[in-house]
Amino acid sequence: GGWVGWFGFECGHAWEPWPWASPNPAGFPDYAFSRYRRSLKWTSDGRLLLLWGELEGGSKAEQKEVIQECRDFLRLAKEQSHGGEFWDPQELSPPAPLESPSSYQGKVAQLRQWISEGELYQANLSHSLSGLAPRHPRLFYQLIRERQPTEMSAYLEVASHLTLMSWSPERFLSVKG
């Protein structure tokens, strides 16, 4: 377990006076952090670990309950697959950009201008894509983990209707001590 959370791109306005994006259209908050007593961790060699912090005076019954909850979580994902269909084949289409190519090119030009003026020396311009979400996000995450293992991925069920999945090639922040 431990602290888990994220800072969304939309919360950049708290630190920099730049023309940041409007609130996230999917309903995600600008940032969120929570402390969890337990978590599942996939290692780069494909092992799955259950991590949890026991309360003082914890019992064997609590240990069994935690292990069963995690097994149920994983079992439910597999049962929901219905043959592995993640999207409705009638509605399947690749995700599409939410902005026009000319709008994106305008942002590139603006960044180049800021770099030439010395306002920035490096930038990472990204854009949003929109498409149908997988029907079974837990199973979708598990299958991607099998095909693309990385230690910097994450799966969070934020609310009953929001799921955050992330595959990062690197760690952004590490705190020791």
XYZ file of C-alpha atoms in Angstrom:
177
model
C 0.000 0.000 0.000
C 0.938 3.651 0.265
C 0.090 6.968 -1.319
C -1.143 6.870 -4.906
C -2.296 9.751 -7.036
C -1.811 11.969 -10.034
C -1.573 15.551 -11.198
C -3.546 16.086 -14.395
C -2.416 18.450 -17.126
C -5.361 20.655 -16.226
C -3.909 21.535 -12.809
C -0.906 23.299 -14.349
C -2.636 26.643 -13.778
C -1.799 26.324 -10.083
C 1.921 26.750 -10.828
C 2.287 28.541 -14.154
C 0.385 31.493 -15.686
C -0.015 29.796 -19.065
C -3.197 29.392 -21.136
C -4.082 25.992 -19.696
C -6.843 23.765 -20.904
C -10.385 23.813 -19.631
C -11.463 21.171 -17.071
C -11.071 17.547 -18.090
C -14.075 16.574 -20.253
C -14.188 13.047 -18.770
C -14.818 14.431 -15.280
C -11.434 13.629 -13.742
C -10.363 16.095 -11.070
C -7.223 18.201 -11.658
C -5.404 16.071 -9.095
C -6.137 13.320 -6.608
C -4.151 11.497 -3.943
C -5.284 8.807 -1.559
C -3.586 6.489 0.877
C -4.286 2.813 0.333
C -3.517 -0.012 2.731
C -3.246 -2.531 -0.064
C -2.310 -2.702 -3.715
C -1.489 -5.190 -6.446
C 1.891 -4.754 -8.113
C 3.030 -6.425 -11.308
C 6.800 -6.724 -11.559
C 8.788 -6.362 -14.779
C 9.371 -10.139 -14.796
C 5.601 -10.784 -14.822
C 5.007 -11.670 -11.164
C 1.987 -10.283 -9.337
C 2.529 -9.131 -5.748
C -0.051 -8.241 -3.134
C 1.221 -5.431 -0.917
C -0.569 -4.228 2.185
C 0.074 -2.573 5.483
C -1.346 -4.444 8.433
C -2.983 -2.622 11.272
C -1.417 -3.112 14.672
C -2.874 -6.276 16.135
C -3.958 -7.548 12.684
C -5.236 -11.099 12.539
C -4.898 -14.093 10.231
C -8.586 -13.624 9.386
C -7.812 -10.112 8.082
C -4.949 -11.506 5.976
C -7.244 -14.112 4.435
C -9.901 -11.455 3.767
C -7.426 -9.173 1.988
C -6.115 -12.015 -0.164
C -9.654 -13.124 -1.064
C -10.704 -9.556 -2.012
C -7.759 -9.312 -4.407
C -8.477 -12.731 -5.911
C -12.112 -11.701 -6.393
C -10.992 -8.472 -8.088
C -8.858 -10.392 -10.593
C -11.420 -13.179 -11.107
C -14.195 -10.669 -11.814
C -12.108 -9.058 -14.541
C -11.638 -12.374 -16.323
C -15.313 -13.351 -15.956
C -16.405 -10.025 -17.470
C -14.441 -10.632 -20.661
C -17.168 -12.629 -22.446
C -14.662 -14.071 -24.879
C -12.272 -11.133 -24.846
C -14.477 -8.630 -26.697
C -13.486 -5.206 -25.390
C -15.482 -3.051 -27.782
C -18.723 -3.524 -29.638
C -17.594 -4.624 -33.145
C -20.440 -2.565 -34.660
C -19.067 0.607 -33.068
C -15.325 -0.101 -33.259
C -13.273 2.766 -34.607
C -9.835 4.073 -33.714
C -9.613 6.996 -31.292
C -9.777 10.359 -33.053
C -8.084 13.667 -32.161
C -10.283 16.214 -30.373
C -8.679 19.139 -32.194
C -8.063 19.892 -35.842
C -4.630 19.520 -37.421
C -4.487 23.287 -37.994
C -5.171 23.964 -34.291
C -2.385 21.582 -33.273
C -0.005 23.144 -35.819
C -0.824 26.560 -34.350
C 0.192 25.315 -30.905
C 3.470 23.995 -32.328
C 4.143 27.403 -33.877
C 3.399 29.117 -30.538
C 5.782 26.799 -28.677
C 8.515 27.451 -31.249
C 8.008 31.169 -30.777
C 8.260 30.869 -26.976
C 11.431 28.785 -27.337
C 12.968 31.369 -29.690
C 12.072 34.132 -27.189
C 13.751 32.227 -24.359
C 10.515 31.557 -22.474
C 11.009 27.795 -22.808
C 13.887 25.531 -23.685
C 11.890 22.324 -23.984
C 8.224 21.408 -24.403
C 6.118 18.281 -24.647
C 3.006 19.083 -26.651
C 0.347 16.428 -26.400
C -3.237 16.216 -27.545
C -6.345 14.314 -26.559
C -7.914 11.474 -28.475
C -11.480 10.346 -28.057
C -13.004 6.946 -28.712
C -14.989 4.164 -27.159
C -13.706 2.893 -23.837
C -13.091 -0.809 -23.279
C -16.126 -2.630 -21.892
C -14.022 -4.331 -19.202
C -11.171 -2.057 -18.141
C -9.743 -4.442 -15.510
C -9.311 -7.220 -18.052
C -8.072 -4.762 -20.671
C -5.374 -3.580 -18.255
C -4.354 -7.149 -17.371
C -4.006 -8.133 -21.030
C -1.975 -5.033 -21.865
C 0.273 -5.764 -18.873
C 0.956 -9.221 -20.331
C 1.864 -7.755 -23.723
C 3.629 -4.573 -22.575
C 5.028 -4.958 -19.055
C 6.468 -1.843 -17.451
C 7.048 -0.922 -13.827
C 5.594 2.538 -14.367
C 2.068 1.573 -15.342
C -0.961 2.116 -13.163
C -4.637 1.162 -12.963
C -6.949 3.146 -10.707
C -10.698 2.960 -10.371
C -11.385 6.523 -9.317
C -15.126 6.203 -9.084
C -17.750 3.834 -10.411
C -17.594 5.512 -13.804
C -13.935 6.654 -14.005
C -10.917 4.433 -14.616
C -7.397 5.735 -15.108
C -4.815 3.594 -16.920
C -1.272 4.760 -17.508
C 1.838 3.370 -19.228
C 4.786 5.633 -18.621
C 8.293 4.832 -19.847
C 9.855 6.534 -16.831
C 9.321 7.546 -13.222
C 8.459 11.234 -12.756
C 9.114 11.481 -9.020
C 10.693 9.259 -6.389
C 10.982 10.130 -2.700
C 13.102 8.160 -0.261
C 13.422 8.872 3.450
